[in-house]
PDB file of N, CA, C and O in Angstrom:
ATOM      1  N   MET A   1       4.785  -0.048  16.727  1.00  0.00           N
ATOM      2  CA  MET A   1       5.714   0.405  15.694  1.00  0.00           C
ATOM      3  C   MET A   1       5.776   1.938  15.746  1.00  0.00           C
ATOM      4  O   MET A   1       4.764   2.597  15.859  1.00  0.00           O
ATOM      5  N   GLU A   2       6.970   2.477  15.677  1.00  0.00           N
ATOM      6  CA  GLU A   2       7.084   3.921  15.789  1.00  0.00           C
ATOM      7  C   GLU A   2       6.696   4.619  14.484  1.00  0.00           C
ATOM      8  O   GLU A   2       6.671   4.005  13.424  1.00  0.00           O
ATOM      9  N   ASN A   3       6.368   5.901  14.596  1.00  0.00           N
ATOM     10  CA  ASN A   3       5.827   6.660  13.456  1.00  0.00           C
ATOM     11  C   ASN A   3       6.746   6.668  12.237  1.00  0.00           C
ATOM     12  O   ASN A   3       6.274   6.529  11.114  1.00  0.00           O
ATOM     13  N   ALA A   4       8.044   6.826  12.449  1.00  0.00           N
ATOM     14  CA  ALA A   4       8.972   6.881  11.317  1.00  0.00           C
ATOM     15  C   ALA A   4       8.968   5.564  10.549  1.00  0.00           C
ATOM     16  O   ALA A   4       9.003   5.553   9.313  1.00  0.00           O
ATOM     17  N   THR A   5       8.893   4.464  11.269  1.00  0.00           N
ATOM     18  CA  THR A   5       8.870   3.150  10.632  1.00  0.00           C
ATOM     19  C   THR A   5       7.577   2.963   9.857  1.00  0.00           C
ATOM     20  O   THR A   5       7.583   2.441   8.735  1.00  0.00           O
ATOM     21  N   ILE A   6       6.461   3.373  10.442  1.00  0.00           N
ATOM     22  CA  ILE A   6       5.171   3.263   9.767  1.00  0.00           C
ATOM     23  C   ILE A   6       5.161   4.111   8.507  1.00  0.00           C
ATOM     24  O   ILE A   6       4.674   3.683   7.459  1.00  0.00           O
ATOM     25  N   GLU A   7       5.713   5.313   8.590  1.00  0.00           N
ATOM     26  CA  GLU A   7       5.742   6.197   7.426  1.00  0.00           C
ATOM     27  C   GLU A   7       6.612   5.630   6.306  1.00  0.00           C
ATOM     28  O   GLU A   7       6.271   5.751   5.131  1.00  0.00           O
ATOM     29  N   LYS A   8       7.712   4.979   6.661  1.00  0.00           N
ATOM     30  CA  LYS A   8       8.563   4.343   5.648  1.00  0.00           C
ATOM     31  C   LYS A   8       7.815   3.191   4.989  1.00  0.00           C
ATOM     32  O   LYS A   8       7.882   3.014   3.768  1.00  0.00           O
ATOM     33  N   GLU A   9       7.119   2.402   5.800  1.00  0.00           N
ATOM     34  CA  GLU A   9       6.331   1.293   5.263  1.00  0.00           C
ATOM     35  C   GLU A   9       5.235   1.821   4.339  1.00  0.00           C
ATOM     36  O   GLU A   9       4.976   1.264   3.271  1.00  0.00           O
ATOM     37  N   PHE A  10       4.599   2.920   4.741  1.00  0.00           N
ATOM     38  CA  PHE A  10       3.556   3.546   3.928  1.00  0.00           C
ATOM     39  C   PHE A  10       4.112   3.965   2.568  1.00  0.00           C
ATOM     40  O   PHE A  10       3.537   3.656   1.525  1.00  0.00           O
ATOM     41  N   ALA A  11       5.252   4.647   2.579  1.00  0.00           N
ATOM     42  CA  ALA A  11       5.860   5.126   1.335  1.00  0.00           C
ATOM     43  C   ALA A  11       6.248   3.952   0.430  1.00  0.00           C
ATOM     44  O   ALA A  11       6.021   3.998  -0.782  1.00  0.00           O
ATOM     45  N   LYS A  12       6.805   2.901   1.017  1.00  0.00           N
ATOM     46  CA  LYS A  12       7.211   1.723   0.245  1.00  0.00           C
ATOM     47  C   LYS A  12       5.997   1.056  -0.403  1.00  0.00           C
ATOM     48  O   LYS A  12       6.011   0.754  -1.598  1.00  0.00           O
ATOM     49  N   LEU A  13       4.945   0.850   0.385  1.00  0.00           N
ATOM     50  CA  LEU A  13       3.751   0.193  -0.139  1.00  0.00           C
ATOM     51  C   LEU A  13       3.032   1.050  -1.171  1.00  0.00           C
ATOM     52  O   LEU A  13       2.482   0.527  -2.147  1.00  0.00           O
ATOM     53  N   LYS A  14       3.052   2.357  -0.970  1.00  0.00           N
ATOM     54  CA  LYS A  14       2.418   3.256  -1.937  1.00  0.00           C
ATOM     55  C   LYS A  14       3.095   3.139  -3.300  1.00  0.00           C
ATOM     56  O   LYS A  14       2.425   3.021  -4.332  1.00  0.00           O
ATOM     57  N   LYS A  15       4.426   3.133  -3.306  1.00  0.00           N
ATOM     58  CA  LYS A  15       5.164   2.976  -4.566  1.00  0.00           C
ATOM     59  C   LYS A  15       4.903   1.616  -5.189  1.00  0.00           C
ATOM     60  O   LYS A  15       4.733   1.493  -6.406  1.00  0.00           O
ATOM     61  N   MET A  16       4.867   0.580  -4.338  1.00  0.00           N
ATOM     62  CA  MET A  16       4.586  -0.769  -4.843  1.00  0.00           C
ATOM     63  C   MET A  16       3.194  -0.833  -5.462  1.00  0.00           C
ATOM     64  O   MET A  16       3.014  -1.438  -6.522  1.00  0.00           O
ATOM     65  N   LEU A  17       2.224  -0.204  -4.810  1.00  0.00           N
ATOM     66  CA  LEU A  17       0.860  -0.208  -5.326  1.00  0.00           C
ATOM     67  C   LEU A  17       0.789   0.518  -6.664  1.00  0.00           C
ATOM     68  O   LEU A  17       0.164   0.032  -7.611  1.00  0.00           O
ATOM     69  N   GLU A  18       1.441   1.656  -6.749  1.00  0.00           N
ATOM     70  CA  GLU A  18       1.437   2.417  -7.999  1.00  0.00           C
ATOM     71  C   GLU A  18       2.043   1.609  -9.149  1.00  0.00           C
ATOM     72  O   GLU A  18       1.459   1.521 -10.234  1.00  0.00           O
ATOM     73  N   SER A  19       3.187   0.998  -8.901  1.00  0.00           N
ATOM     74  CA  SER A  19       3.847   0.253  -9.983  1.00  0.00           C
ATOM     75  C   SER A  19       3.093  -1.031 -10.331  1.00  0.00           C
ATOM     76  O   SER A  19       3.004  -1.396 -11.511  1.00  0.00           O
ATOM     77  N   THR A  20       2.533  -1.683  -9.331  1.00  0.00           N
ATOM     78  CA  THR A  20       1.786  -2.915  -9.599  1.00  0.00           C
ATOM     79  C   THR A  20       0.490  -2.612 -10.338  1.00  0.00           C
ATOM     80  O   THR A  20       0.123  -3.334 -11.280  1.00  0.00           O
ATOM     81  N   ALA A  21      -0.192  -1.554  -9.951  1.00  0.00           N
ATOM     82  CA  ALA A  21      -1.421  -1.163 -10.652  1.00  0.00           C
ATOM     83  C   ALA A  21      -1.107  -0.829 -12.110  1.00  0.00           C
ATOM     84  O   ALA A  21      -1.832  -1.245 -13.022  1.00  0.00           O
ATOM     85  N   GLU A  22      -0.021  -0.112 -12.336  1.00  0.00           N
ATOM     86  CA  GLU A  22       0.369   0.222 -13.708  1.00  0.00           C
ATOM     87  C   GLU A  22       0.705  -1.043 -14.500  1.00  0.00           C
ATOM     88  O   GLU A  22       0.297  -1.191 -15.657  1.00  0.00           O
ATOM     89  N   LYS A  23       1.411  -1.966 -13.864  1.00  0.00           N
ATOM     90  CA  LYS A  23       1.793  -3.224 -14.514  1.00  0.00           C
ATOM     91  C   LYS A  23       0.572  -3.994 -15.015  1.00  0.00           C
ATOM     92  O   LYS A  23       0.606  -4.591 -16.088  1.00  0.00           O
ATOM     93  N   TYR A  24      -0.503  -3.957 -14.242  1.00  0.00           N
ATOM     94  CA  TYR A  24      -1.715  -4.683 -14.613  1.00  0.00           C
ATOM     95  C   TYR A  24      -2.772  -3.770 -15.236  1.00  0.00           C
ATOM     96  O   TYR A  24      -3.960  -4.045 -15.164  1.00  0.00           O
ATOM     97  N   LYS A  25      -2.295  -2.686 -15.860  1.00  0.00           N
ATOM     98  CA  LYS A  25      -3.162  -1.755 -16.591  1.00  0.00           C
ATOM     99  C   LYS A  25      -4.319  -1.238 -15.730  1.00  0.00           C
ATOM    100  O   LYS A  25      -5.447  -1.135 -16.180  1.00  0.00           O
ATOM    101  N   TYR A  26      -3.990  -0.941 -14.486  1.00  0.00           N
ATOM    102  CA  TYR A  26      -4.938  -0.356 -13.519  1.00  0.00           C
ATOM    103  C   TYR A  26      -6.183  -1.220 -13.311  1.00  0.00           C
ATOM    104  O   TYR A  26      -7.270  -0.710 -13.087  1.00  0.00           O
ATOM    105  N   ASP A  27      -5.966  -2.534 -13.357  1.00  0.00           N
ATOM    106  CA  ASP A  27      -7.034  -3.476 -12.996  1.00  0.00           C
ATOM    107  C   ASP A  27      -6.984  -3.633 -11.480  1.00  0.00           C
ATOM    108  O   ASP A  27      -6.222  -4.438 -10.952  1.00  0.00           O
ATOM    109  N   PHE A  28      -7.808  -2.849 -10.784  1.00  0.00           N
ATOM    110  CA  PHE A  28      -7.771  -2.819  -9.325  1.00  0.00           C
ATOM    111  C   PHE A  28      -8.359  -4.076  -8.696  1.00  0.00           C
ATOM    112  O   PHE A  28      -8.352  -4.223  -7.483  1.00  0.00           O
ATOM    113  N   ARG A  29      -8.843  -4.979  -9.516  1.00  0.00           N
ATOM    114  CA  ARG A  29      -9.348  -6.265  -9.020  1.00  0.00           C
ATOM    115  C   ARG A  29      -8.312  -7.372  -9.168  1.00  0.00           C
ATOM    116  O   ARG A  29      -8.557  -8.499  -8.739  1.00  0.00           O
ATOM    117  N   HIS A  30      -7.170  -7.067  -9.762  1.00  0.00           N
ATOM    118  CA  HIS A  30      -6.120  -8.071  -9.911  1.00  0.00           C
ATOM    119  C   HIS A  30      -5.632  -8.475  -8.508  1.00  0.00           C
ATOM    120  O   HIS A  30      -5.439  -7.620  -7.646  1.00  0.00           O
ATOM    121  N   PRO A  31      -5.434  -9.775  -8.272  1.00  0.00           N
ATOM    122  CA  PRO A  31      -5.038 -10.239  -6.930  1.00  0.00           C
ATOM    123  C   PRO A  31      -3.783  -9.566  -6.369  1.00  0.00           C
ATOM    124  O   PRO A  31      -3.723  -9.285  -5.162  1.00  0.00           O
ATOM    125  N   ASP A  32      -2.795  -9.304  -7.206  1.00  0.00           N
ATOM    126  CA  ASP A  32      -1.573  -8.646  -6.714  1.00  0.00           C
ATOM    127  C   ASP A  32      -1.854  -7.211  -6.269  1.00  0.00           C
ATOM    128  O   ASP A  32      -1.320  -6.751  -5.253  1.00  0.00           O
ATOM    129  N   VAL A  33      -2.662  -6.505  -7.033  1.00  0.00           N
ATOM    130  CA  VAL A  33      -3.024  -5.124  -6.684  1.00  0.00           C
ATOM    131  C   VAL A  33      -3.837  -5.123  -5.391  1.00  0.00           C
ATOM    132  O   VAL A  33      -3.569  -4.326  -4.479  1.00  0.00           O
ATOM    133  N   LEU A  34      -4.788  -6.019  -5.285  1.00  0.00           N
ATOM    134  CA  LEU A  34      -5.617  -6.101  -4.077  1.00  0.00           C
ATOM    135  C   LEU A  34      -4.791  -6.422  -2.836  1.00  0.00           C
ATOM    136  O   LEU A  34      -5.014  -5.845  -1.765  1.00  0.00           O
ATOM    137  N   ALA A  35      -3.855  -7.332  -2.973  1.00  0.00           N
ATOM    138  CA  ALA A  35      -3.030  -7.723  -1.827  1.00  0.00           C
ATOM    139  C   ALA A  35      -2.228  -6.539  -1.291  1.00  0.00           C
ATOM    140  O   ALA A  35      -2.177  -6.307  -0.070  1.00  0.00           O
ATOM    141  N   ILE A  36      -1.613  -5.777  -2.184  1.00  0.00           N
ATOM    142  CA  ILE A  36      -0.829  -4.617  -1.751  1.00  0.00           C
ATOM    143  C   ILE A  36      -1.753  -3.549  -1.172  1.00  0.00           C
ATOM    144  O   ILE A  36      -1.435  -2.916  -0.166  1.00  0.00           O
ATOM    145  N   SER A  37      -2.896  -3.355  -1.792  1.00  0.00           N
ATOM    146  CA  SER A  37      -3.862  -2.369  -1.305  1.00  0.00           C
ATOM    147  C   SER A  37      -4.318  -2.697   0.120  1.00  0.00           C
ATOM    148  O   SER A  37      -4.422  -1.808   0.968  1.00  0.00           O
ATOM    149  N   LYS A  38      -4.555  -3.963   0.383  1.00  0.00           N
ATOM    150  CA  LYS A  38      -4.973  -4.375   1.734  1.00  0.00           C
ATOM    151  C   LYS A  38      -3.863  -4.133   2.745  1.00  0.00           C
ATOM    152  O   LYS A  38      -4.124  -3.695   3.871  1.00  0.00           O
ATOM    153  N   ARG A  39      -2.622  -4.424   2.349  1.00  0.00           N
ATOM    154  CA  ARG A  39      -1.484  -4.155   3.245  1.00  0.00           C
ATOM    155  C   ARG A  39      -1.375  -2.659   3.521  1.00  0.00           C
ATOM    156  O   ARG A  39      -1.134  -2.242   4.656  1.00  0.00           O
ATOM    157  N   LEU A  40      -1.553  -1.850   2.490  1.00  0.00           N
ATOM    158  CA  LEU A  40      -1.486  -0.403   2.637  1.00  0.00           C
ATOM    159  C   LEU A  40      -2.609   0.098   3.540  1.00  0.00           C
ATOM    160  O   LEU A  40      -2.389   0.966   4.393  1.00  0.00           O
ATOM    161  N   ASP A  41      -3.796  -0.458   3.402  1.00  0.00           N
ATOM    162  CA  ASP A  41      -4.920  -0.090   4.266  1.00  0.00           C
ATOM    163  C   ASP A  41      -4.579  -0.318   5.733  1.00  0.00           C
ATOM    164  O   ASP A  41      -4.879   0.523   6.596  1.00  0.00           O
ATOM    165  N   LYS A  42      -3.940  -1.439   6.035  1.00  0.00           N
ATOM    166  CA  LYS A  42      -3.581  -1.745   7.423  1.00  0.00           C
ATOM    167  C   LYS A  42      -2.572  -0.742   7.976  1.00  0.00           C
ATOM    168  O   LYS A  42      -2.654  -0.346   9.132  1.00  0.00           O
ATOM    169  N   VAL A  43      -1.632  -0.339   7.127  1.00  0.00           N
ATOM    170  CA  VAL A  43      -0.640   0.656   7.552  1.00  0.00           C
ATOM    171  C   VAL A  43      -1.337   1.998   7.811  1.00  0.00           C
ATOM    172  O   VAL A  43      -1.040   2.669   8.803  1.00  0.00           O
ATOM    173  N   ILE A  44      -2.265   2.363   6.961  1.00  0.00           N
ATOM    174  CA  ILE A  44      -2.994   3.623   7.144  1.00  0.00           C
ATOM    175  C   ILE A  44      -3.787   3.606   8.443  1.00  0.00           C
ATOM    176  O   ILE A  44      -3.786   4.590   9.197  1.00  0.00           O
ATOM    177  N   VAL A  45      -4.410   2.481   8.758  1.00  0.00           N
ATOM    178  CA  VAL A  45      -5.154   2.359  10.020  1.00  0.00           C
ATOM    179  C   VAL A  45      -4.200   2.544  11.200  1.00  0.00           C
ATOM    180  O   VAL A  45      -4.539   3.249  12.169  1.00  0.00           O
ATOM    181  N   ARG A  46      -3.008   1.940  11.125  1.00  0.00           N
ATOM    182  CA  ARG A  46      -2.028   2.106  12.219  1.00  0.00           C
ATOM    183  C   ARG A  46      -1.592   3.572  12.334  1.00  0.00           C
ATOM    184  O   ARG A  46      -1.427   4.087  13.437  1.00  0.00           O
ATOM    185  N   MET A  47      -1.405   4.234  11.194  1.00  0.00           N
ATOM    186  CA  MET A  47      -1.015   5.656  11.210  1.00  0.00           C
ATOM    187  C   MET A  47      -2.110   6.497  11.871  1.00  0.00           C
ATOM    188  O   MET A  47      -1.802   7.374  12.685  1.00  0.00           O
ATOM    189  N   MET A  48      -3.339   6.221  11.526  1.00  0.00           N
ATOM    190  CA  MET A  48      -4.458   6.976  12.091  1.00  0.00           C
ATOM    191  C   MET A  48      -4.582   6.726  13.596  1.00  0.00           C
ATOM    192  O   MET A  48      -4.887   7.634  14.358  1.00  0.00           O
ATOM    193  N   ALA A  49      -4.335   5.504  14.022  1.00  0.00           N
ATOM    194  CA  ALA A  49      -4.432   5.152  15.438  1.00  0.00           C
ATOM    195  C   ALA A  49      -3.345   5.840  16.258  1.00  0.00           C
ATOM    196  O   ALA A  49      -3.552   6.112  17.443  1.00  0.00           O
ATOM    197  N   ASN A  50      -2.227   6.142  15.635  1.00  0.00           N
ATOM    198  CA  ASN A  50      -1.107   6.766  16.350  1.00  0.00           C
ATOM    199  C   ASN A  50      -1.225   8.285  16.449  1.00  0.00           C
ATOM    200  O   ASN A  50      -0.391   8.917  17.076  1.00  0.00           O
ATOM    201  N   LYS A  51      -2.216   8.860  15.808  1.00  0.00           N
ATOM    202  CA  LYS A  51      -2.352  10.322  15.849  1.00  0.00           C
ATOM    203  C   LYS A  51      -3.088  10.771  17.076  1.00  0.00           C
ATOM    204  O   LYS A  51      -3.802  10.114  17.721  1.00  0.00           O
TER     205      LYS A  51
END
C-alpha cells in the first residue's frame, strides 16, 4: 500500500477512534474502541515499516 493511502487510512481511523472513545465515555476497554484501536495499530506498524 502506498504512503498516501496509508496516511489517509491513518487519519480516518484516528477520527473514528476519537469519536468512538468519546461515545463510550473514554472506556478504552469497550469492544468497539478496542477494535478500532487494533486496526489503527496495524496501520501505524505499516507506516513505520515504510520509513
